[in-house]
Amino acid sequence: MYSPWRLGVIFTYGFISPHCQVTQSKICLKLSRQNENTHNDNERTIPLVMAKQVILPGEKKTIWVDDTCLIEETIRDNFGVLATGLCIGEEDLMEMASLCEIREFNVKEDGATGTRNGYFVNIECVGRVKLNALDLHHPYPRFHFSLVKEEEENLEDCKMVAENIEIFMTILSDDKDEQDADDNNNVNLLSRYKSTCERNFRIQHSPRFHSQLMQSLSATSWAAFTVMDNMNNLEHYRLRALDYDNVFDRLKLAQYMLREKELRLQGIRMQSKSLNTETPGGFE
């Protein structure tokens, strides 16, 4: 945990018209290779902006950043790659951060003076980094970091849990109460989940896995947390998922979350059935 220092304020906004577009690229892979040639972790640094929400691999967010120097140097000198951090409580900075690529940015200028007040930035999360220490040689937050290397173990167990996750997604997709409450009920939950898995598999540049199967399982573990909604404690699950190093542990967490969702819906159905069997006035 680290105390934040001169952290720019960031808010999440909806769609914006881009001032500039950054094409999909392997810039995080370039950054990874650049870091492989650096034996001293303390020489690796990355710009950090603070987020009010968890951003998981595969997700896109549009944020407002009032530190123009940070964004301009990130685009010019850092392949458009930055990290987004989260504070636990009021002062402690979470060690794990989201690794993001800038996709679009739009500068906001003062009409009278032409002064740049900040940027609307569209970012896409493609991985995670661990923040090691604050670099004091910059006018904005920049941290020494290390790339997250997820453990590739329990392959058969991972496959079994991933299959269970798809079963839960199928059950929840067929549940009428869930469909009525789903903000995206025009698109089947299972369909969203599968398409998100495929997309996550394509965009993950870091870490590089030894097998496509493990990369697919990692994409599955993130998709489970990005397609769910209408859960009071969803952000808690997402925060824990961000912090897990192990794919197997994250898959188990997703399975637990979906099981909780199913049990909650079962409780709603039982309560509704009980109310329907009562006589008028609530007396037997």
C-alpha positions as CSV (number, residue, x, y, z in Angstrom):
1,M,0.0,0.0,0.0
2,Y,1.2,3.5,-0.9
3,S,-0.1,6.9,-0.1
4,P,-1.2,8.8,-3.2
5,W,0.7,11.9,-4.2
6,R,-0.6,14.7,-6.4
7,L,-3.2,12.5,-7.8
8,G,-5.4,13.9,-10.6
9,V,-9.2,13.6,-10.1
10,I,-10.9,11.2,-12.5
11,F,-14.6,10.8,-13.4
12,T,-16.3,8.3,-15.7
13,Y,-18.3,9.7,-18.6
14,G,-20.3,8.4,-21.5
15,F,-19.4,8.5,-25.2
16,I,-17.4,11.4,-26.5
17,S,-16.4,12.5,-30.0
18,P,-12.7,11.7,-30.4
19,H,-10.2,14.4,-31.0
20,C,-7.6,11.7,-31.9
21,Q,-7.8,8.0,-32.3
22,V,-5.0,5.6,-31.3
23,T,-5.2,2.4,-33.5
24,Q,-5.3,-1.0,-31.9
25,S,-1.7,-2.1,-31.6
26,K,0.7,-4.3,-29.7
27,I,2.0,-1.3,-27.6
28,C,1.7,-3.2,-24.3
29,L,3.6,-6.0,-25.9
30,K,6.3,-3.5,-26.9
31,L,6.3,-2.2,-23.3
32,S,6.6,-5.8,-22.1
33,R,9.6,-6.5,-24.3
34,Q,11.2,-3.2,-23.4
35,N,10.9,-4.3,-19.7
36,E,12.4,-7.7,-20.4
37,N,15.6,-6.0,-21.4
38,T,15.6,-4.1,-18.1
39,H,17.0,-6.3,-15.3
40,N,16.4,-3.7,-12.6
41,D,12.7,-3.4,-11.7
42,N,13.4,0.0,-10.3
43,E,14.1,1.4,-13.8
44,R,10.6,0.5,-15.0
45,T,8.1,3.3,-14.6
46,I,4.5,3.9,-15.7
47,P,2.1,7.0,-15.4
48,L,-0.7,6.5,-12.9
49,V,-4.1,8.0,-12.9
50,M,-6.6,7.3,-10.1
51,A,-10.0,5.7,-10.9
52,K,-13.2,5.7,-8.9
53,Q,-14.2,2.3,-10.3
54,V,-12.5,-1.1,-10.9
55,I,-11.4,-1.5,-14.5
56,L,-10.8,-5.1,-15.5
57,P,-9.1,-6.5,-18.6
58,G,-11.3,-6.3,-21.6
59,E,-13.3,-3.2,-20.4
60,K,-13.3,0.2,-21.9
61,K,-13.9,3.4,-19.9
62,T,-14.0,7.1,-20.8
63,I,-12.3,9.2,-18.1
64,W,-11.6,12.8,-17.4
65,V,-7.9,13.6,-16.5
66,D,-7.1,17.2,-15.5
67,D,-3.3,16.6,-15.6
68,T,-2.5,17.5,-19.2
69,C,1.2,16.8,-18.8
70,L,0.5,13.2,-17.8
71,I,-1.6,12.5,-20.8
72,E,0.7,14.3,-23.3
73,E,3.8,12.5,-22.1
74,T,2.0,9.2,-21.9
75,I,1.0,9.5,-25.6
76,R,4.4,10.9,-26.7
77,D,6.8,8.8,-24.6
78,N,5.0,5.7,-23.3
79,F,3.3,4.2,-26.3
80,G,0.0,5.5,-24.9
81,V,0.2,3.1,-22.0
82,L,-0.8,4.0,-18.4
83,A,-2.0,2.4,-15.2
84,T,-5.2,3.2,-13.3
85,G,-5.1,2.9,-9.6
86,L,-7.6,2.5,-6.7
87,C,-7.5,3.8,-3.2
88,I,-8.5,1.5,-0.4
89,G,-10.0,3.7,2.3
90,E,-8.9,7.4,2.1
91,E,-5.2,7.1,1.8
92,D,-3.9,3.6,0.9
93,L,-3.2,2.9,-2.7
94,M,-3.9,-0.6,-3.9
95,E,-0.7,-2.4,-5.1
96,M,-2.4,-4.0,-8.1
97,A,-3.3,-1.6,-10.9
98,S,-5.0,-1.9,-14.3
99,L,-2.8,-1.7,-17.3
100,C,-4.5,0.4,-20.0
101,E,-4.0,1.6,-23.5
102,I,-5.3,5.0,-24.7
103,R,-7.7,4.5,-27.6
104,E,-9.0,8.0,-28.1
105,F,-8.5,11.4,-26.5
106,N,-10.2,14.8,-26.7
107,V,-8.6,17.9,-25.3
108,K,-10.8,20.5,-23.5
109,E,-9.6,24.0,-23.9
110,D,-10.6,27.4,-22.3
111,G,-12.4,29.3,-25.1
112,A,-11.0,32.6,-24.0
113,T,-7.3,31.8,-23.3
114,G,-6.8,28.6,-25.2
115,T,-5.4,26.9,-22.1
116,R,-5.8,23.2,-22.0
117,N,-7.9,22.2,-18.9
118,G,-7.6,18.5,-19.3
119,Y,-8.5,15.5,-21.5
120,F,-11.4,13.2,-22.0
121,V,-9.6,9.9,-22.6
122,N,-11.0,6.6,-23.8
123,I,-8.9,3.7,-22.4
124,E,-9.0,-0.1,-22.7
125,C,-7.7,-2.4,-20.0
126,V,-5.4,-5.1,-21.4
127,G,-3.7,-6.4,-18.3
128,R,-2.4,-5.6,-14.8
129,V,0.7,-4.3,-13.1
130,K,2.0,-4.2,-9.6
131,L,3.0,-0.8,-8.3
132,N,6.3,-1.0,-6.5
133,A,7.4,2.6,-5.5
134,L,6.6,6.2,-6.4
135,D,9.1,7.9,-8.8
136,L,9.7,11.4,-7.5
137,H,11.4,12.7,-10.7
138,H,8.1,13.6,-12.5
139,P,5.6,16.4,-12.0
140,Y,2.8,13.8,-12.0
141,P,2.3,10.4,-10.4
142,R,4.6,7.8,-12.0
143,F,5.4,4.5,-10.4
144,H,8.1,1.8,-10.7
145,F,6.2,-1.3,-11.6
146,S,6.4,-5.0,-12.5
147,L,4.2,-6.9,-14.9
148,V,1.9,-9.4,-13.4
149,K,2.7,-13.0,-14.2
150,E,-0.3,-15.2,-13.5
151,E,0.4,-18.7,-12.3
152,E,-0.5,-21.4,-14.8
153,E,-1.3,-24.4,-12.7
154,N,-4.3,-26.7,-12.0
155,L,-5.2,-26.8,-15.7
156,E,-7.8,-29.5,-15.4
157,D,-9.3,-27.9,-12.3
158,C,-9.4,-24.6,-14.2
159,K,-11.3,-26.2,-17.1
160,M,-13.8,-27.8,-14.7
161,V,-14.6,-24.5,-13.0
162,A,-14.8,-22.7,-16.4
163,E,-17.4,-25.2,-17.5
164,N,-19.3,-24.6,-14.3
165,I,-19.3,-20.9,-15.0
166,E,-20.8,-21.4,-18.4
167,I,-23.5,-23.6,-16.8
168,F,-24.4,-20.8,-14.3
169,M,-24.4,-18.3,-17.1
170,T,-26.9,-20.5,-19.0
171,I,-29.1,-20.9,-15.9
172,L,-29.1,-17.1,-15.3
173,S,-29.8,-16.4,-18.9
174,D,-32.9,-18.6,-18.8
175,D,-34.2,-17.1,-15.5
176,K,-37.2,-14.8,-16.1
177,D,-36.6,-12.8,-13.0
178,E,-33.0,-12.1,-14.0
179,Q,-34.1,-11.2,-17.5
180,D,-36.6,-8.7,-16.2
181,A,-33.9,-7.0,-13.9
182,D,-31.1,-7.1,-16.5
183,D,-30.2,-3.7,-17.9
184,N,-29.0,-5.4,-21.0
185,N,-31.9,-7.8,-21.4
186,N,-32.1,-7.1,-25.2
187,V,-28.9,-9.3,-25.4
188,N,-28.9,-12.7,-23.8
189,L,-26.5,-12.9,-20.8
190,L,-24.9,-16.1,-22.1
191,S,-24.3,-14.5,-25.5
192,R,-22.7,-11.5,-23.9
193,Y,-20.5,-13.7,-21.8
194,K,-19.3,-15.8,-24.8
195,S,-18.6,-12.7,-27.0
196,T,-16.7,-11.1,-24.1
197,C,-14.6,-14.2,-23.6
198,E,-13.7,-14.2,-27.3
199,R,-12.8,-10.5,-27.2
200,N,-10.8,-10.8,-24.0
201,F,-8.8,-13.6,-25.6
202,R,-7.9,-11.3,-28.6
203,I,-6.9,-8.1,-26.6
204,Q,-4.8,-9.6,-23.9
205,H,-1.2,-8.6,-24.6
206,S,0.1,-9.1,-21.1
207,P,0.9,-11.5,-19.5
208,R,1.9,-13.8,-22.4
209,F,0.8,-17.3,-21.6
210,H,2.6,-20.5,-22.5
211,S,-0.6,-22.0,-24.0
212,Q,-3.7,-20.7,-25.7
213,L,-5.8,-22.8,-23.4
214,M,-4.6,-20.9,-20.3
215,Q,-5.0,-17.6,-22.1
216,S,-8.6,-18.7,-22.9
217,L,-9.2,-19.6,-19.3
218,S,-7.9,-16.2,-18.1
219,A,-10.2,-14.5,-20.6
220,T,-13.1,-16.5,-19.2
221,S,-12.3,-15.5,-15.7
222,W,-12.4,-11.8,-16.5
223,A,-15.6,-12.1,-18.6
224,A,-17.6,-13.4,-15.7
225,F,-17.0,-10.2,-13.8
226,T,-17.5,-7.8,-16.7
227,V,-20.9,-9.0,-18.0
228,M,-22.7,-9.3,-14.6
229,D,-24.8,-6.5,-13.2
230,N,-27.7,-6.1,-10.7
231,M,-25.6,-7.3,-7.7
232,N,-25.3,-5.2,-4.6
233,N,-21.8,-6.5,-3.9
234,L,-20.5,-6.8,-7.5
235,E,-17.8,-4.1,-7.1
236,H,-16.5,-6.1,-4.1
237,Y,-16.1,-9.2,-6.3
238,R,-14.5,-7.2,-9.1
239,L,-12.0,-5.7,-6.7
240,R,-11.0,-9.1,-5.4
241,A,-10.7,-10.4,-9.0
242,L,-8.4,-7.6,-9.9
243,D,-6.1,-8.5,-6.9
244,Y,-5.9,-12.2,-7.6
245,D,-2.6,-13.5,-9.2
246,N,-3.9,-17.0,-9.8
247,V,-6.3,-17.8,-12.7
248,F,-7.7,-20.8,-10.8
249,D,-8.5,-18.6,-7.8
250,R,-10.2,-16.0,-9.9
251,L,-12.3,-18.7,-11.7
252,K,-13.4,-20.1,-8.3
253,L,-14.3,-16.5,-7.2
254,A,-16.4,-16.1,-10.4
255,Q,-18.1,-19.4,-9.7
256,Y,-18.9,-18.4,-6.2
257,M,-20.3,-15.1,-7.3
258,L,-22.6,-16.7,-9.9
259,R,-23.8,-19.3,-7.3
260,E,-24.7,-16.4,-4.9
261,K,-26.6,-14.8,-7.8
262,E,-28.5,-18.0,-8.5
263,L,-29.4,-18.5,-4.8
264,R,-30.6,-14.9,-4.5
265,L,-32.9,-15.5,-7.5
266,Q,-34.2,-18.7,-5.9
267,G,-35.0,-16.8,-2.8
268,I,-36.9,-14.2,-4.8
269,R,-38.9,-16.9,-6.5
270,M,-39.7,-18.6,-3.2
271,Q,-40.8,-15.4,-1.7
272,S,-43.0,-14.6,-4.7
273,K,-44.6,-18.1,-4.6
274,S,-45.3,-17.7,-0.8
275,L,-47.0,-14.3,-1.4
276,N,-49.1,-15.8,-4.2
277,T,-50.4,-18.6,-2.0
278,E,-51.6,-16.3,0.8
279,T,-55.3,-15.5,1.1
280,P,-56.6,-11.9,0.7
281,G,-55.7,-9.7,3.6
282,G,-52.7,-11.9,4.5
283,F,-54.7,-14.3,6.8
284,E,-55.0,-18.0,6.3
